[in-house]
Amino acid sequence: MSQDLQPGNIGSYPEDNDLKKFIDNRKRGGLLWRLSFQLATLIAILALLALLYNIFNGAFGYVALQNKVDPNALVLAMEEDQMLSSPKTVSSEDDNELVKRIENNPNAIGFFGYAYYNDNTDKLKLVSVEGQTPSRETAESGEYPLARPLFIYSAADVMQENRAIGAFIDYYLTNVNTVIEDVGYFPISDELLNGATTSWSEAVGDQAEALQSYAANPADVSDHDIRISGSSTVYPLTRQMAIQFRRAGFQGGLDLQQTGTTAGFRAFCEDMTADITNASRPITRAESEACGDKKRTPVEFRVGTDALAIAVSSKNTFLENVTKDELRQIFTTAETWSDVNPAWPNEPIERFIPGADSGTLDFFAETVFNRKLPELTESELVKILEANISTGLMRRYEAEKPLAERSQAELVDLVLERVVEQKVVGSWKFTESLFNRTKIEEEVARIPQGELQWRSWISPKFLITPQSSTPELAGVRTALFGTLWVIAITILVALPIGVGAAIYLEEYAVMVANPILRRVNAIIQTNINNLAGVPSIIYGILGLAIFVRAIEPITSGTLFGISDPTTANGRTIISASFTLALLILPLIIINAQEAIRAVPNSLRQAGMGLGATRWQTIWSHVLPNAIPGILTGNILAMSRAIGETAPLVVIGASTFITVDPTSPFSKFTVLPIQIYQWVSRPQPEFRNIAAAAIIVLLILLLTLNASAVILRNRYSRRLS
Amino acid sequence: MSTTGVPTSNGKYALELQDVHCYYGSFRAVKDVNLKLHDKKITAFIGPSGCGKSTVLRALNRMNDLIPGGRVEGRILLRGKNLYDQDVDPVEVRRRIGMVFQKPNPFPKSIFDNIAWGAKINGFKGNMKELVEQSLRSAALWDEVKDKLDQSGLGLSGGQQQRLCIARAIATQPEIILMDEPCSALDPIATLKIEDLMRELVKNYTIVIVTHNMQQAARASDYTAYYLMDRSDRAGELVEYGETDQLFTNPKDKRTEDYITGRFG
Ligand SMILES: Nc1ncnc2c1ncn2[C@@H]1O[C@H](COP(=O)(O)OP(=O)(O)OP(=O)(O)O)[C@@H](O)[C@H]1O
Ligand SMILES: [Mg+2]
């Protein structure tokens, strides 16, 4: 070592403690940088998570469905219809007639109010249901399935203001058990009756004594009118009580209607056209809330129990007990007893049922026929369709796809869409749905015919149904096809051109000796680099001018005579693809150039040193080694093209289109445009399907990228 | 014009360089080389680093054309025909004059394909398997790789890769083989193997080899050319050319003597 390189002479390095401190300082600096990089990564991850959360949140959650027609009522009507139209079914208003026909026929079965059975116990055999025999106790407790409670409802202030009402209810509760068995129902236990009386006293408060005296002397409240509405089941009982009340001296107006329980509650709570309403079921929360809105607090009085008896002839030896499902089959589709249960005889079932107008028949149907729409068979669903939609519409559906060939799920959907006319009237995000469930339930309960359902907005159906103006019926099929077409053609156009240009620039342009040509090449290179940064909308304007307008005959397909008759212009898939191809061309060129440049020169020399031509060398050695890099660039370019909206809006992608694109000359829409359009709609449900469409777009993007990555990795592995 | 290249022996020459100047852009890297390469002999190029040995070597099969700005003036005659004439196709030149590079550069392909590719593109018709085997045997590599012909050529050691490149070059059966420091990355044993190989090959081929190894040049070559950079214009020039024995034992030029006796610098 020469003298002047001795450190002491021209300078010095830190030693010992100084060295340690110096190294520590440098490390601290490095740590600071590392922390800031970690922070940046963290922020990026958080932003990504927030984005995904936001999308996911919109794509799943509760929806409130509102039906124009109650699907349960549809099922009921269909089953009732099946019951009434089955062969060997005799319907009669006269219960004695039914009893007479059943008593000597071992294959006969029938049902009627328990009271009628009770009068004919010697001729008939009672059949237990689900192992329960009807009695006052099992009916009252609800253990016997074909039983229901009977109520009357009024309100405290109604009874206080209208003394006739208060008095009539007291009279009712005091005397109901003297008539109820004659009407045909089970009397309730004293315990329940006392409970009803207590409710009455609490409701009328200090007027109790006065009202009780009026009940004993109804003539004194004749200056008031009584309006009663509601259940037709309770009606005969209330009517009996009203008759007796009159007999006891009441002179005022007495208006007694039978409208059905639900209409009765509406008359009482919302319209206030009734002061008392009969009910064969308890009031629902929604009905009660509707009352509360009108400052009426409904008070419930249990007055009796209704039960049906299933009866066969005393000569019948095989039937002791039936389940509800067996009952349904016995009274609808089954033809012989052995159809229902192989242990039973192969004899035709003969059915005897009350008249269609009777409340008994309805009650039987409601209790026994309580299947849900999705549980029905194909033929039953078709029956519902036939009964509810016009023959013209029926014919149209038949032409689209014969109903007999449709699956049960498709038929259910058709019934829901066409007959039930199910609509989404409210939707909640994923987190709301999880944490605010009770509030949502309350809200839905207030919607008439409302129903709460968990819904995944993204579903196989969403993928295969086209666009619709109703969000819950809309799908991304058209946009998905559009995106696939556009991307496929874009890549087919841009990749060969881009790679070709890159090969020229990297392999040939550098060898050009002519200084003018060299300049031209340099200018081209600079321009390509700059083009990568041009805003995409400008490509849209360019595409509009060139592809849509200038070469319209080509892009619309008219030149080849294969244009889509619905679009006689250049706003087609091929215009979009050309525009996007222009857009991603610089990206592909630059990446391919980089990839080609990264191929070691020694390989080119090796190839050409063996006497290969330049192209042979490029084809056999440069390109195969550049392909991984080229594919990486292609992934970036494809991702960019898939998500691009602005240029496609400019060249005129359709915003509402329901027909699948069939050729490069079809009009089209793509996923981002569909998403954009949905997001800008006012109805909140469109934002749910937009979120679902974003997920579809992301999955599509990931799949395409993943396949490119797999391809690339396979290629790289082959090379090493 | 200096005429240091002195033809001797039988007068059969594989290549004749006349007034050759090599340029990289405007920089003249080599000037005024006149040289006659003897047929079926090994000629060694020696000289200090940067004096232009590789440049001259590349000029011989027009590999300089591939370097942007690379240019050769003068005449290089192959059987009387100037390689740099307008009507000469550089592809044909390279097909006749093969090259082994300073750094081993096998293709990232199987060992078999490394050899077969050159044969294929040059239109070889015949038994490819035998050609591959024969080339690998000639390059003294066959025994080491015969069981893994389908494995990547990159999986071989540096010395094996270099021999693979030699096998690849001789598989196309050129007239002349140019080797640029083929042994710079090899251990003494592998080096000797390559030298034996060259002795074997020279029966059929003319070989030009660039080397920094004086013993190698003395041992293995028949003729030696000594280049040196002219300090005045930084261009390399041919100082002395002659039979190896004579050049090493009795150099005519003082500069050659300094270099071979290690007094250079
Ligand atoms: N591709 C190139 N572009 C420009 N100049 C080059 C290029 N290759 C070589 N040179 C220059 O040409 C001169 C001769 O280089 P060359 O590679 O022929 O030397 P060499 O004798 O082979 O040296 P070494 O023994 O170190 O390999 C050097 O000055 C070098 O810098
Ligand atoms: Mg060199």
PDB file of N, CA, C and O in Angstrom, chain A residues 553-574:
ATOM      1  N   PRO A 553     -69.212   1.782 -41.496  1.00  0.00           N
ATOM      2  CA  PRO A 553     -69.638   0.592 -42.253  1.00  0.00           C
ATOM      3  C   PRO A 553     -68.923  -0.679 -41.789  1.00  0.00           C
ATOM      4  O   PRO A 553     -69.502  -1.755 -41.800  1.00  0.00           O
ATOM      5  N   ILE A 554     -67.680  -0.511 -41.352  1.00  0.00           N
ATOM      6  CA  ILE A 554     -66.957  -1.695 -40.886  1.00  0.00           C
ATOM      7  C   ILE A 554     -67.394  -2.067 -39.476  1.00  0.00           C
ATOM      8  O   ILE A 554     -67.750  -3.214 -39.207  1.00  0.00           O
ATOM      9  N   THR A 555     -67.402  -1.079 -38.578  1.00  0.00           N
ATOM     10  CA  THR A 555     -67.685  -1.404 -37.181  1.00  0.00           C
ATOM     11  C   THR A 555     -69.140  -1.759 -36.940  1.00  0.00           C
ATOM     12  O   THR A 555     -69.470  -2.403 -35.949  1.00  0.00           O
ATOM     13  N   SER A 556     -70.032  -1.316 -37.835  1.00  0.00           N
ATOM     14  CA  SER A 556     -71.431  -1.702 -37.629  1.00  0.00           C
ATOM     15  C   SER A 556     -71.721  -3.030 -38.312  1.00  0.00           C
ATOM     16  O   SER A 556     -72.772  -3.623 -38.108  1.00  0.00           O
ATOM     17  N   GLY A 557     -70.794  -3.473 -39.141  1.00  0.00           N
ATOM     18  CA  GLY A 557     -70.978  -4.761 -39.783  1.00  0.00           C
ATOM     19  C   GLY A 557     -71.741  -4.688 -41.087  1.00  0.00           C
ATOM     20  O   GLY A 557     -71.877  -5.694 -41.772  1.00  0.00           O
ATOM     21  N   THR A 558     -72.244  -3.492 -41.465  1.00  0.00           N
ATOM     22  CA  THR A 558     -73.042  -3.409 -42.694  1.00  0.00           C
ATOM     23  C   THR A 558     -72.205  -3.794 -43.913  1.00  0.00           C
ATOM     24  O   THR A 558     -72.708  -4.361 -44.873  1.00  0.00           O
ATOM     25  N   LEU A 559     -70.916  -3.482 -43.840  1.00  0.00           N
ATOM     26  CA  LEU A 559     -70.035  -3.798 -44.964  1.00  0.00           C
ATOM     27  C   LEU A 559     -70.016  -5.300 -45.230  1.00  0.00           C
ATOM     28  O   LEU A 559     -69.912  -5.749 -46.354  1.00  0.00           O
ATOM     29  N   PHE A 560     -70.136  -6.077 -44.151  1.00  0.00           N
ATOM     30  CA  PHE A 560     -70.105  -7.532 -44.300  1.00  0.00           C
ATOM     31  C   PHE A 560     -71.512  -8.107 -44.344  1.00  0.00           C
ATOM     32  O   PHE A 560     -71.694  -9.313 -44.339  1.00  0.00           O
ATOM     33  N   GLY A 561     -72.504  -7.194 -44.290  1.00  0.00           N
ATOM     34  CA  GLY A 561     -73.889  -7.642 -44.357  1.00  0.00           C
ATOM     35  C   GLY A 561     -74.336  -8.427 -43.145  1.00  0.00           C
ATOM     36  O   GLY A 561     -75.260  -9.209 -43.203  1.00  0.00           O
ATOM     37  N   ILE A 562     -73.669  -8.218 -42.008  1.00  0.00           N
ATOM     38  CA  ILE A 562     -74.106  -8.971 -40.830  1.00  0.00           C
ATOM     39  C   ILE A 562     -74.440  -8.031 -39.683  1.00  0.00           C
ATOM     40  O   ILE A 562     -74.251  -8.349 -38.534  1.00  0.00           O
ATOM     41  N   SER A 563     -74.931  -6.843 -40.011  1.00  0.00           N
ATOM     42  CA  SER A 563     -75.189  -5.900 -38.939  1.00  0.00           C
ATOM     43  C   SER A 563     -76.410  -6.332 -38.142  1.00  0.00           C
ATOM     44  O   SER A 563     -77.287  -7.032 -38.611  1.00  0.00           O
ATOM     45  N   ASP A 564     -76.413  -5.937 -36.903  1.00  0.00           N
ATOM     46  CA  ASP A 564     -77.530  -6.176 -36.012  1.00  0.00           C
ATOM     47  C   ASP A 564     -78.643  -5.197 -36.415  1.00  0.00           C
ATOM     48  O   ASP A 564     -78.417  -3.989 -36.423  1.00  0.00           O
ATOM     49  N   PRO A 565     -79.819  -5.702 -36.780  1.00  0.00           N
ATOM     50  CA  PRO A 565     -80.856  -4.792 -37.270  1.00  0.00           C
ATOM     51  C   PRO A 565     -81.266  -3.741 -36.248  1.00  0.00           C
ATOM     52  O   PRO A 565     -81.769  -2.672 -36.603  1.00  0.00           O
ATOM     53  N   THR A 566     -81.046  -4.022 -34.969  1.00  0.00           N
ATOM     54  CA  THR A 566     -81.484  -3.060 -33.954  1.00  0.00           C
ATOM     55  C   THR A 566     -80.492  -1.904 -33.813  1.00  0.00           C
ATOM     56  O   THR A 566     -80.794  -0.902 -33.202  1.00  0.00           O
ATOM     57  N   THR A 567     -79.288  -2.053 -34.363  1.00  0.00           N
ATOM     58  CA  THR A 567     -78.330  -0.955 -34.237  1.00  0.00           C
ATOM     59  C   THR A 567     -77.688  -0.696 -35.584  1.00  0.00           C
ATOM     60  O   THR A 567     -76.738  -1.347 -35.954  1.00  0.00           O
ATOM     61  N   ALA A 568     -78.212   0.251 -36.309  1.00  0.00           N
ATOM     62  CA  ALA A 568     -77.592   0.553 -37.594  1.00  0.00           C
ATOM     63  C   ALA A 568     -76.547   1.637 -37.412  1.00  0.00           C
ATOM     64  O   ALA A 568     -76.509   2.606 -38.132  1.00  0.00           O
ATOM     65  N   ASN A 569     -75.698   1.482 -36.417  1.00  0.00           N
ATOM     66  CA  ASN A 569     -74.611   2.440 -36.280  1.00  0.00           C
ATOM     67  C   ASN A 569     -73.388   1.752 -35.721  1.00  0.00           C
ATOM     68  O   ASN A 569     -73.366   0.548 -35.519  1.00  0.00           O
ATOM     69  N   GLY A 570     -72.352   2.525 -35.491  1.00  0.00           N
ATOM     70  CA  GLY A 570     -71.071   1.927 -35.118  1.00  0.00           C
ATOM     71  C   GLY A 570     -70.868   1.762 -33.625  1.00  0.00           C
ATOM     72  O   GLY A 570     -69.762   1.490 -33.185  1.00  0.00           O
ATOM     73  N   ARG A 571     -71.934   1.910 -32.836  1.00  0.00           N
ATOM     74  CA  ARG A 571     -71.751   1.781 -31.387  1.00  0.00           C
ATOM     75  C   ARG A 571     -71.770   0.312 -30.989  1.00  0.00           C
ATOM     76  O   ARG A 571     -72.668  -0.154 -30.299  1.00  0.00           O
ATOM     77  N   THR A 572     -70.790  -0.419 -31.450  1.00  0.00           N
ATOM     78  CA  THR A 572     -70.805  -1.866 -31.290  1.00  0.00           C
ATOM     79  C   THR A 572     -69.636  -2.338 -30.443  1.00  0.00           C
ATOM     80  O   THR A 572     -68.736  -1.567 -30.119  1.00  0.00           O
ATOM     81  N   ILE A 573     -69.673  -3.616 -30.143  1.00  0.00           N
ATOM     82  CA  ILE A 573     -68.601  -4.233 -29.365  1.00  0.00           C
ATOM     83  C   ILE A 573     -67.253  -3.987 -30.018  1.00  0.00           C
ATOM     84  O   ILE A 573     -66.269  -3.667 -29.361  1.00  0.00           O
ATOM     85  N   ILE A 574     -67.230  -4.082 -31.341  1.00  0.00           N
ATOM     86  CA  ILE A 574     -65.936  -4.002 -32.009  1.00  0.00           C
ATOM     87  C   ILE A 574     -65.355  -2.592 -31.899  1.00  0.00           C
ATOM     88  O   ILE A 574     -64.149  -2.413 -31.699  1.00  0.00           O
TER      89      ILE A 574
END
